[in-house]
Amino acid sequence: MLQRFVNTSNAMSPSVPLQEMIRAIRSARTQCEERGVIQRECAAIRAQFRQADNGGRSHNLAKLLYVHMLGYPAHFGQMECVRMIASPRYSEKRVGYLGAMMLLDEKQDASLLITNSIKNDLSHSNQYVQSLALCTLACMGSAEMCRDLAPEIDRLLRASNSYIKKKAALCAVHIVRKVHDLGELFAPAARSLLAEKNHGVLHGAVVLITELCERSPETLERFRKTVPDLVQIMKGLVISGYSPEHDVAGISDPFLQVRILRLLRILGRNNEAASDAMNDLLAQVATNTDSTKTVGNAVLYETVLTVLDIKSESGLRVLAVNILGRFLLNNDRNIRYIAMTSLQRIVGTDHNAVQRHRGTIVDCLKDQDASVKRRALELSLALVSATNIRSMMKELLLFLSSCPLELRAQAASGIFNAAERYAPSQRWHIDTILHVLTTAGGDVRDETVPNLIQLITNTSELHCYTVHKLYRALLSDISQQSLVQVACWCIGEYGDLLLRGECQETEPVQVTEDDVLDALETVLQSHMSAPATRGFALTATMKLSTRITDNVDRIRSIVSIYGSCIDVELQQRAVEYNALFKKYDHMRAAVLERMPVIEKNSPGHTNGESTREAVKEVQPAKVKQAETLLPQQPTSQVCDLLDLLGGSEEPLQPNPAVGSTVPVLPISTSSTAGGDLLDLLGGLEPTPLTSAPTVTVYEKGGVTLTLSSEKQSDSGLTVTLTACNSTDSDISSFTLQAAVPKSVQLHMKAPSGDSLPARGAAKVTQMVALSNPNKVNLKMRIRISYTSQGSAFQDTVQVDSFPEH
Amino acid sequence: MIRFLLLFSRQGKLRLQKWFTPLTDREKKKVIRDMTMLVLPRPPRSSNFVQWRDLKIVYKRYASLYFCAGLEQHDNELLALEVLHRYVELLDKYFGNVCELDIIFNFEKAYFILDEFLMGGEILETSKLAVGATMEEADTLQETMEEYMSKPAY
């Protein structure tokens, strides 16, 4: 009524009482309408603020605060708060302080302006005014304000009534949080407050002491003496009669009990004497507290935490863990949740005790609640050990197939870690990883792919099994990228095992070369495949060219198609593989050989320079070792050649464009080598080389190598080598390497192929261009390597003379 | 300590916000948004505890209002549930069968009650009766003052 009376005399925009405004805002049907109402009101409020004291100020500010809560700007009310706080009227102070707590914080300049008001109000004759000041200071007091007013708070802690004392205590807590040094100031007062009877004051005192002890070890030491007092207070609460004022479901002041337990925890930590002093009490609380309602469990929970953190007797510890075990079986989800949180904390120190509850914990994996599931997962992973790995893994894999999405990555990586540490057998390990990839392949981390590949290469006896399993997985689903990548890699690497059909560990299945190539092509063409996956597939296809016999042409055509692919990465690979087919076919077998065993990763090994085409298919882990290990075979071959020919010839230098399988090795030209060569060639006159009829230069094991040469120029000579296989079995991976004297230049063209079918059905020819400007006596050492009936053969032959015209 | 206490409706409308640490308006809005998105979609019989950043969120639904508190790591979640319950009881005692509308139309009172129960993120008074008594006295003081003010000056 007063409000309306005042407003009718106000010529400015009409303003309504608070409740009417709220009603008006709520009845607005659209956001726009609401904003309209609010804008009108704010304009009115602003106008009112500018006016002199009209008795309705508190209502106006209240309206503004309501508008602020809806999310609208209200900063123009800050000064009004300052003014209201300074008002002598309680109603205005009340709303003013409320406004200060809502609109002002320590970052605003205006907050400093109320320091003086607060100071004055702290010594106000009316305790409710004092309480407003204390509350506001504790809510938004800046460090400066705290420093300023701390002595006043200390005074109030000592000499005032309970109502003010309890507020002063929590205000002191805020001050200490803001200005740590001031803790010293409050310590004596805090100590004496423990003698109070009023629960509010006691509670405040306990909170204050806790804060002081947490901040300063010296203060902690001094307050240890209070343990007996605290125990006494606690005992009083636990065994006292019914107190209606503080009772909650049969527990007397659980809030105070919990705070005391927490303080006891801090005081008893790492201190035998203090822990002893509280032992009996803790046992009493643990045994006697009624655990049917949440409130009792809250106290028990705090007790358990305290027991497990101090130096308690073993009996008490067992009691505490058993309480947690009981919590695990509680119907209330909340209780199960906090039980697992607590068990997680002690799984390191009291592992065996927690293991006893493993069954229940694993059951919680099946709980409906996401929070409980998460806790159960963390705890289950912590409980995996060598003895329970098989059963735990069954449960974990089951969990993985049905767990919520946000937990899958964590579950997958936890499973991998556990598998790595405790795998009972390698086959089990591989099976487990494959299982994870099929269920949650999209959520595994990137390192999984190289890690798995490394694991697979290390288990050579399971190559056949692994590649069969992966092939089958690939046939059923190509959406899980990690799985597809590993599968492609394995097929590329062990495709020959796949094609062979029989396998010890799985049922035999007939897989034809076309089937395999179909599978890889499906991956290549599928829109589900990520670019990296397609890279894997392409490289795998290429690798198969040396492991299959009939469909090399199909591979060739696949590779050449991708030479014009839009994806630059794929295009590059395809072009390089194409080159491998065309110009460097003689190297293809060596380049695409079986990978050697990968060594365990050295962390942080970044691959600076790219290690070439042949190892591009797998990222980091593989690449870093490939540098050192992969080129070994060809390297050693080259070294051998060097040795054979005294080290003075040019070793076989692959063209860098294709990608050298040999990292650039310094060509050792030892002085002694030169001597040998000179000896070899010494005295011989350079004979002009002319094209001549074919000469058989090598015949062994059914393989015949014939040579014919044709003079191109004064110093140039083209040599054609023809190989033929007269045995009954096919020869594959047939390659020739050649070395010539130092001054002669040699250029080997791509061979026509690398397989020699049985009984001379087809031949392989390779042209070699020689340039002999110094006209030294031409010699050539040829190394022949091939695979027949699953075994590798190697031989060398020296050609000392070339057929003349 | 309790870092913040929020009350919001099932539609996500904020009815009360108490912050016990200094945050900018932007940060506050973000927290409110995150809390509503975290709590509202949870199925009815879930546990009342959720981990959010480095805080434990304890929430409970009373009729159409969600009471949501953010606790620090060493705080007792089960006790926090009791704290929320106690606050509801205090409101109920004061308003007599409290409902959301009471808190909407009398939000200042809801804040005053809260300020008699919690302070600086800690429990201030553990006795139900004490808070009720204090509120009565303070209200009387306010009315008295207002009555006094409405008397004519002469």
mmCIF file with all atom_site columns, N, CA and C in Angstrom, chain A residues 218-246:
data_model
loop_
_atom_site.group_PDB
_atom_site.id
_atom_site.type_symbol
_atom_site.label_atom_id
_atom_site.label_alt_id
_atom_site.label_comp_id
_atom_site.label_asym_id
_atom_site.label_entity_id
_atom_site.label_seq_id
_atom_site.pdbx_PDB_ins_code
_atom_site.Cartn_x
_atom_site.Cartn_y
_atom_site.Cartn_z
_atom_site.occupancy
_atom_site.B_iso_or_equiv
_atom_site.pdbx_formal_charge
_atom_site.auth_seq_id
_atom_site.auth_comp_id
_atom_site.auth_asym_id
_atom_site.auth_atom_id
_atom_site.pdbx_PDB_model_num
ATOM 1  N N  . GLU A 1 218 ? 52.403 -26.511 11.782 1.00 0.00 ? 218 GLU A N  1
ATOM 2  C CA . GLU A 1 218 ? 52.683 -26.163 13.199 1.00 0.00 ? 218 GLU A CA 1
ATOM 3  C C  . GLU A 1 218 ? 51.384 -26.062 13.971 1.00 0.00 ? 218 GLU A C  1
ATOM 4  N N  . THR A 1 219 ? 50.408 -25.419 13.347 1.00 0.00 ? 219 THR A N  1
ATOM 5  C CA . THR A 1 219 ? 49.098 -25.307 13.997 1.00 0.00 ? 219 THR A CA 1
ATOM 6  C C  . THR A 1 219 ? 48.522 -26.693 14.229 1.00 0.00 ? 219 THR A C  1
ATOM 7  N N  . LEU A 1 220 ? 48.729 -27.565 13.227 1.00 0.00 ? 220 LEU A N  1
ATOM 8  C CA . LEU A 1 220 ? 48.248 -28.939 13.355 1.00 0.00 ? 220 LEU A CA 1
ATOM 9  C C  . LEU A 1 220 ? 48.843 -29.593 14.595 1.00 0.00 ? 220 LEU A C  1
ATOM 10 N N  . GLU A 1 221 ? 50.123 -29.412 14.771 1.00 0.00 ? 221 GLU A N  1
ATOM 11 C CA . GLU A 1 221 ? 50.793 -29.992 15.936 1.00 0.00 ? 221 GLU A CA 1
ATOM 12 C C  . GLU A 1 221 ? 50.151 -29.515 17.230 1.00 0.00 ? 221 GLU A C  1
ATOM 13 N N  . ARG A 1 222 ? 49.921 -28.208 17.271 1.00 0.00 ? 222 ARG A N  1
ATOM 14 C CA . ARG A 1 222 ? 49.357 -27.649 18.511 1.00 0.00 ? 222 ARG A CA 1
ATOM 15 C C  . ARG A 1 222 ? 47.952 -28.178 18.753 1.00 0.00 ? 222 ARG A C  1
ATOM 16 N N  . PHE A 1 223 ? 47.175 -28.334 17.709 1.00 0.00 ? 223 PHE A N  1
ATOM 17 C CA . PHE A 1 223 ? 45.788 -28.752 17.908 1.00 0.00 ? 223 PHE A CA 1
ATOM 18 C C  . PHE A 1 223 ? 45.632 -30.232 18.178 1.00 0.00 ? 223 PHE A C  1
ATOM 19 N N  . ARG A 1 224 ? 46.735 -30.973 18.029 1.00 0.00 ? 224 ARG A N  1
ATOM 20 C CA . ARG A 1 224 ? 46.633 -32.401 18.356 1.00 0.00 ? 224 ARG A CA 1
ATOM 21 C C  . ARG A 1 224 ? 46.226 -32.614 19.793 1.00 0.00 ? 224 ARG A C  1
ATOM 22 N N  . LYS A 1 225 ? 46.563 -31.621 20.600 1.00 0.00 ? 225 LYS A N  1
ATOM 23 C CA . LYS A 1 225 ? 46.210 -31.768 22.021 1.00 0.00 ? 225 LYS A CA 1
ATOM 24 C C  . LYS A 1 225 ? 44.699 -31.797 22.220 1.00 0.00 ? 225 LYS A C  1
ATOM 25 N N  . THR A 1 226 ? 43.965 -31.340 21.251 1.00 0.00 ? 226 THR A N  1
ATOM 26 C CA . THR A 1 226 ? 42.510 -31.282 21.408 1.00 0.00 ? 226 THR A CA 1
ATOM 27 C C  . THR A 1 226 ? 41.829 -32.608 21.133 1.00 0.00 ? 226 THR A C  1
ATOM 28 N N  . VAL A 1 227 ? 42.608 -33.608 20.704 1.00 0.00 ? 227 VAL A N  1
ATOM 29 C CA . VAL A 1 227 ? 41.984 -34.892 20.363 1.00 0.00 ? 227 VAL A CA 1
ATOM 30 C C  . VAL A 1 227 ? 41.116 -35.437 21.506 1.00 0.00 ? 227 VAL A C  1
ATOM 31 N N  . PRO A 1 228 ? 41.616 -35.442 22.735 1.00 0.00 ? 228 PRO A N  1
ATOM 32 C CA . PRO A 1 228 ? 40.748 -35.957 23.814 1.00 0.00 ? 228 PRO A CA 1
ATOM 33 C C  . PRO A 1 228 ? 39.433 -35.175 23.929 1.00 0.00 ? 228 PRO A C  1
ATOM 34 N N  . ASP A 1 229 ? 39.529 -33.853 23.784 1.00 0.00 ? 229 ASP A N  1
ATOM 35 C CA . ASP A 1 229 ? 38.301 -33.051 23.867 1.00 0.00 ? 229 ASP A CA 1
ATOM 36 C C  . ASP A 1 229 ? 37.328 -33.441 22.766 1.00 0.00 ? 229 ASP A C  1
ATOM 37 N N  . LEU A 1 230 ? 37.856 -33.614 21.576 1.00 0.00 ? 230 LEU A N  1
ATOM 38 C CA . LEU A 1 230 ? 37.001 -33.960 20.449 1.00 0.00 ? 230 LEU A CA 1
ATOM 39 C C  . LEU A 1 230 ? 36.372 -35.326 20.657 1.00 0.00 ? 230 LEU A C  1
ATOM 40 N N  . VAL A 1 231 ? 37.192 -36.249 21.150 1.00 0.00 ? 231 VAL A N  1
ATOM 41 C CA . VAL A 1 231 ? 36.667 -37.586 21.421 1.00 0.00 ? 231 VAL A CA 1
ATOM 42 C C  . VAL A 1 231 ? 35.518 -37.492 22.416 1.00 0.00 ? 231 VAL A C  1
ATOM 43 N N  . GLN A 1 232 ? 35.718 -36.653 23.409 1.00 0.00 ? 232 GLN A N  1
ATOM 44 C CA . GLN A 1 232 ? 34.696 -36.485 24.447 1.00 0.00 ? 232 GLN A CA 1
ATOM 45 C C  . GLN A 1 232 ? 33.402 -35.942 23.857 1.00 0.00 ? 232 GLN A C  1
ATOM 46 N N  . ILE A 1 233 ? 33.523 -34.923 23.071 1.00 0.00 ? 233 ILE A N  1
ATOM 47 C CA . ILE A 1 233 ? 32.331 -34.323 22.449 1.00 0.00 ? 233 ILE A CA 1
ATOM 48 C C  . ILE A 1 233 ? 31.606 -35.372 21.614 1.00 0.00 ? 233 ILE A C  1
ATOM 49 N N  . MET A 1 234 ? 32.396 -36.118 20.860 1.00 0.00 ? 234 MET A N  1
ATOM 50 C CA . MET A 1 234 ? 31.834 -37.125 19.984 1.00 0.00 ? 234 MET A CA 1
ATOM 51 C C  . MET A 1 234 ? 31.092 -38.179 20.782 1.00 0.00 ? 234 MET A C  1
ATOM 52 N N  . LYS A 1 235 ? 31.751 -38.608 21.841 1.00 0.00 ? 235 LYS A N  1
ATOM 53 C CA . LYS A 1 235 ? 31.117 -39.630 22.690 1.00 0.00 ? 235 LYS A CA 1
ATOM 54 C C  . LYS A 1 235 ? 29.777 -39.119 23.184 1.00 0.00 ? 235 LYS A C  1
ATOM 55 N N  . GLY A 1 236 ? 29.785 -37.839 23.582 1.00 0.00 ? 236 GLY A N  1
ATOM 56 C CA . GLY A 1 236 ? 28.551 -37.242 24.070 1.00 0.00 ? 236 GLY A CA 1
ATOM 57 C C  . GLY A 1 236 ? 27.450 -37.329 23.031 1.00 0.00 ? 236 GLY A C  1
ATOM 58 N N  . LEU A 1 237 ? 27.800 -37.102 21.796 1.00 0.00 ? 237 LEU A N  1
ATOM 59 C CA . LEU A 1 237 ? 26.789 -37.144 20.730 1.00 0.00 ? 237 LEU A CA 1
ATOM 60 C C  . LEU A 1 237 ? 26.294 -38.558 20.491 1.00 0.00 ? 237 LEU A C  1
ATOM 61 N N  . VAL A 1 238 ? 27.236 -39.488 20.567 1.00 0.00 ? 238 VAL A N  1
ATOM 62 C CA . VAL A 1 238 ? 26.881 -40.851 20.174 1.00 0.00 ? 238 VAL A CA 1
ATOM 63 C C  . VAL A 1 238 ? 26.015 -41.541 21.218 1.00 0.00 ? 238 VAL A C  1
ATOM 64 N N  . ILE A 1 239 ? 26.344 -41.309 22.468 1.00 0.00 ? 239 ILE A N  1
ATOM 65 C CA . ILE A 1 239 ? 25.612 -42.062 23.502 1.00 0.00 ? 239 ILE A CA 1
ATOM 66 C C  . ILE A 1 239 ? 24.587 -41.197 24.227 1.00 0.00 ? 239 ILE A C  1
ATOM 67 N N  . SER A 1 240 ? 24.462 -39.968 23.822 1.00 0.00 ? 240 SER A N  1
ATOM 68 C CA . SER A 1 240 ? 23.521 -39.097 24.533 1.00 0.00 ? 240 SER A CA 1
ATOM 69 C C  . SER A 1 240 ? 22.091 -39.538 24.263 1.00 0.00 ? 240 SER A C  1
ATOM 70 N N  . GLY A 1 241 ? 21.224 -39.002 25.045 1.00 0.00 ? 241 GLY A N  1
ATOM 71 C CA . GLY A 1 241 ? 19.804 -39.295 24.841 1.00 0.00 ? 241 GLY A CA 1
ATOM 72 C C  . GLY A 1 241 ? 19.284 -38.545 23.637 1.00 0.00 ? 241 GLY A C  1
ATOM 73 N N  . TYR A 1 242 ? 18.033 -38.707 23.421 1.00 0.00 ? 242 TYR A N  1
ATOM 74 C CA . TYR A 1 242 ? 17.388 -38.096 22.269 1.00 0.00 ? 242 TYR A CA 1
ATOM 75 C C  . TYR A 1 242 ? 17.324 -36.575 22.429 1.00 0.00 ? 242 TYR A C  1
ATOM 76 N N  . SER A 1 243 ? 17.833 -35.865 21.446 1.00 0.00 ? 243 SER A N  1
ATOM 77 C CA . SER A 1 243 ? 17.757 -34.407 21.488 1.00 0.00 ? 243 SER A CA 1
ATOM 78 C C  . SER A 1 243 ? 16.969 -33.963 20.271 1.00 0.00 ? 243 SER A C  1
ATOM 79 N N  . PRO A 1 244 ? 15.728 -33.541 20.442 1.00 0.00 ? 244 PRO A N  1
ATOM 80 C CA . PRO A 1 244 ? 14.851 -33.287 19.301 1.00 0.00 ? 244 PRO A CA 1
ATOM 81 C C  . PRO A 1 244 ? 15.398 -32.236 18.362 1.00 0.00 ? 244 PRO A C  1
ATOM 82 N N  . GLU A 1 245 ? 16.122 -31.306 18.959 1.00 0.00 ? 245 GLU A N  1
ATOM 83 C CA . GLU A 1 245 ? 16.621 -30.198 18.155 1.00 0.00 ? 245 GLU A CA 1
ATOM 84 C C  . GLU A 1 245 ? 17.612 -30.661 17.098 1.00 0.00 ? 245 GLU A C  1
ATOM 85 N N  . HIS A 1 246 ? 18.451 -31.637 17.488 1.00 0.00 ? 246 HIS A N  1
ATOM 86 C CA . HIS A 1 246 ? 19.547 -32.014 16.591 1.00 0.00 ? 246 HIS A CA 1
ATOM 87 C C  . HIS A 1 246 ? 19.395 -33.393 16.004 1.00 0.00 ? 246 HIS A C  1
#
